[in-house]
């Protein structure tokens, strides 16, 4: 290999490395965004569960009663 070929290969490797770094950075940002969304969804799910439980405690259903849709 001559110097020109070596320099060309180094340039190609540097380009591939930069592309990989950009891809990793992009994936990292997407992951951070998804984690934030998941935390928000989990918080809302807990609140919804608490509201449902509160509603159930306020509206007791007797064992012998059929729900209104029967």
Coordinates of N, CA and C in Angstrom, one line a residue:
X1 N 0.8 -1.2 0.0 CA 0.0 0.0 0.0 C 0.9 1.2 0.0
X2 N 0.5 2.2 -0.8 CA 1.2 3.4 -0.8 C 0.6 4.4 0.1
X3 N 1.2 5.5 0.2 CA 0.7 6.6 1.1 C -0.7 7.1 0.7
X4 N -0.9 7.2 -0.5 CA -2.3 7.7 -1.0 C -3.4 6.7 -0.6
X5 N -3.1 5.4 -0.8 CA -4.1 4.4 -0.4 C -4.3 4.4 1.1
X6 N -3.3 4.5 1.9 CA -3.4 4.6 3.3 C -4.2 5.8 3.8
X7 N -3.9 6.9 3.2 CA -4.7 8.1 3.5 C -6.1 8.0 3.1
X8 N -6.4 7.4 2.0 CA -7.8 7.2 1.6 C -8.5 6.2 2.6
X9 N -7.9 5.2 3.0 CA -8.5 4.3 4.0 C -8.7 5.0 5.3
X10 N -7.8 5.8 5.7 CA -7.9 6.6 7.0 C -9.1 7.5 6.9
X11 N -9.2 8.2 5.7 CA -10.4 9.1 5.5 C -11.7 8.3 5.6
X12 N -11.7 7.1 5.0 CA -13.0 6.3 5.0 C -13.3 5.9 6.4
X13 N -12.3 5.5 7.2 CA -12.5 5.1 8.6 C -13.0 6.3 9.4
X14 N -12.4 7.4 9.2 CA -12.8 8.6 9.9 C -14.3 9.0 9.6
X15 N -14.7 8.8 8.3 CA -16.0 9.1 7.9 C -17.0 8.1 8.6
X16 N -16.6 6.8 8.5 CA -17.5 5.8 9.2 C -17.6 6.1 10.7
X17 N -16.5 6.4 11.3 CA -16.5 6.7 12.8 C -17.4 7.9 13.1
X18 N -17.4 9.0 12.3 CA -18.2 10.1 12.5 C -19.7 9.7 12.3
X19 N -20.0 8.9 11.3 CA -21.3 8.5 11.0 C -21.8 7.7 12.2
X20 N -21.0 6.8 12.8 CA -21.4 6.0 13.9 C -21.6 6.9 15.1
X21 N -20.8 7.8 15.4 CA -21.0 8.7 16.5 C -22.3 9.5 16.4
X22 N -22.6 10.0 15.2 CA -23.8 10.7 14.9 C -25.0 9.8 15.2
X23 N -24.9 8.6 14.7 CA -26.0 7.6 14.9 C -26.2 7.3 16.4
X24 N -25.1 7.1 17.1 CA -25.2 6.8 18.5 C -25.8 8.0 19.3
X25 N -25.4 9.2 18.9 CA -26.0 10.4 19.6 C -27.5 10.5 19.3
X26 N -27.9 10.3 18.0 CA -29.3 10.3 17.7 C -30.1 9.3 18.4
X27 N -29.6 8.1 18.5 CA -30.3 7.0 19.3 C -30.3 7.3 20.7
X28 N -29.3 7.9 21.3 CA -29.3 8.3 22.7 C -30.4 9.4 23.0
X29 N -30.5 10.4 22.1 CA -31.5 11.4 22.3 C -32.9 10.8 22.2
X30 N -33.1 9.8 21.3 CA -34.4 9.2 21.1 C -34.7 8.4 22.4
X31 N -33.7 7.7 22.9 CA -33.9 6.9 24.1 C -34.3 7.8 25.3
X32 N -33.6 8.9 25.5 CA -33.9 9.8 26.6 C -35.3 10.3 26.4
X33 N -35.7 10.7 25.2 CA -37.1 11.1 25.0 C -38.1 10.1 25.4
X34 N -37.9 8.8 25.0 CA -38.8 7.7 25.3 C -38.8 7.5 26.8
X35 N -37.7 7.6 27.5 CA -37.7 7.4 28.9 C -38.5 8.4 29.6
X36 N -38.4 9.7 29.2 CA -39.2 10.7 29.7 C -40.7 10.4 29.5
X37 N -41.1 10.0 28.3 CA -42.5 9.7 28.0 C -43.0 8.6 28.8
X38 N -42.2 7.5 29.0 CA -42.6 6.4 29.8 C -42.8 6.8 31.3
X39 N -41.9 7.6 31.8 CA -42.1 8.1 33.2 C -43.4 8.9 33.3
X40 N -43.7 9.7 32.4 CA -44.9 10.5 32.4 C -46.1 9.5 32.3
X41 N -46.1 8.5 31.5 CA -47.2 7.6 31.4 C -47.3 6.8 32.6
X42 N -46.2 6.4 33.3 CA -46.3 5.7 34.5 C -46.9 6.5 35.6
X43 N -46.6 7.8 35.7 CA -47.2 8.7 36.7 C -48.7 8.8 36.5
X44 N -49.1 9.0 35.2 CA -50.5 9.1 34.9 C -51.2 7.8 35.2
X45 N -50.6 6.7 35.0 CA -51.2 5.4 35.3 C -51.5 5.2 36.8
X46 N -50.5 5.6 37.6 CA -50.6 5.6 39.0 C -51.8 6.5 39.5
X47 N -51.8 7.7 38.9 CA -52.9 8.6 39.3 C -54.3 8.0 38.9
X48 N -54.4 7.4 37.7 CA -55.6 6.8 37.2 C -56.0 5.7 38.1
X49 N -55.0 4.9 38.5 CA -55.3 3.7 39.4 C -55.8 4.2 40.7
X50 N -55.2 5.3 41.2 CA -55.7 5.9 42.5 C -57.1 6.4 42.4
X51 N -57.4 7.1 41.3 CA -58.8 7.6 41.1 C -59.8 6.5 41.0
X52 N -59.4 5.4 40.3 CA -60.3 4.3 40.1 C -60.6 3.6 41.5
X53 N -59.5 3.5 42.2 CA -59.7 2.9 43.6 C -60.5 3.7 44.5
X54 N -60.4 5.0 44.4 CA -61.2 6.0 45.2 C -62.6 5.9 44.7
X55 N -62.9 5.8 43.4 CA -64.2 5.6 42.9 C -64.9 4.3 43.4
X56 N -64.1 3.3 43.4 CA -64.6 2.0 43.8 C -65.0 2.0 45.3
X57 N -64.2 2.7 46.1 CA -64.5 2.8 47.5 C -65.8 3.6 47.8
X58 N -66.0 4.6 46.9 CA -67.2 5.4 47.1 C -68.5 4.7 46.5
X59 N -68.3 3.8 45.6 CA -69.5 3.1 45.0 C -69.4 1.6 45.3
X60 N -69.8 1.2 46.5 CA -69.7 -0.2 46.8 C -70.7 -1.0 46.0
X61 N -70.2 -2.2 45.5 CA -71.1 -3.1 44.8 C -71.3 -4.3 45.7
X62 N -72.6 -4.6 45.9 CA -73.0 -5.8 46.7 C -72.8 -7.0 45.9
X63 N -72.5 -8.1 46.6 CA -72.2 -9.4 45.9 C -73.3 -9.9 45.1
X64 N -74.6 -9.7 45.6 CA -75.7 -10.2 44.9 C -76.3 -9.3 43.8
X65 N -75.8 -8.1 43.7 CA -76.3 -7.2 42.8 C -75.7 -7.5 41.4
X66 N -76.5 -7.4 40.4 CA -76.0 -7.5 39.0 C -75.7 -6.1 38.5
X67 N -74.7 -5.9 37.7 CA -74.4 -4.6 37.1 C -75.6 -4.2 36.2
X68 N -75.7 -2.9 36.0 CA -76.9 -2.4 35.3 C -77.0 -2.9 33.8
X69 N -75.9 -3.4 33.3 CA -76.0 -3.8 31.8 C -76.6 -5.2 31.7
X70 N -76.9 -5.9 32.8 CA -77.5 -7.2 32.7 C -79.0 -7.2 32.6

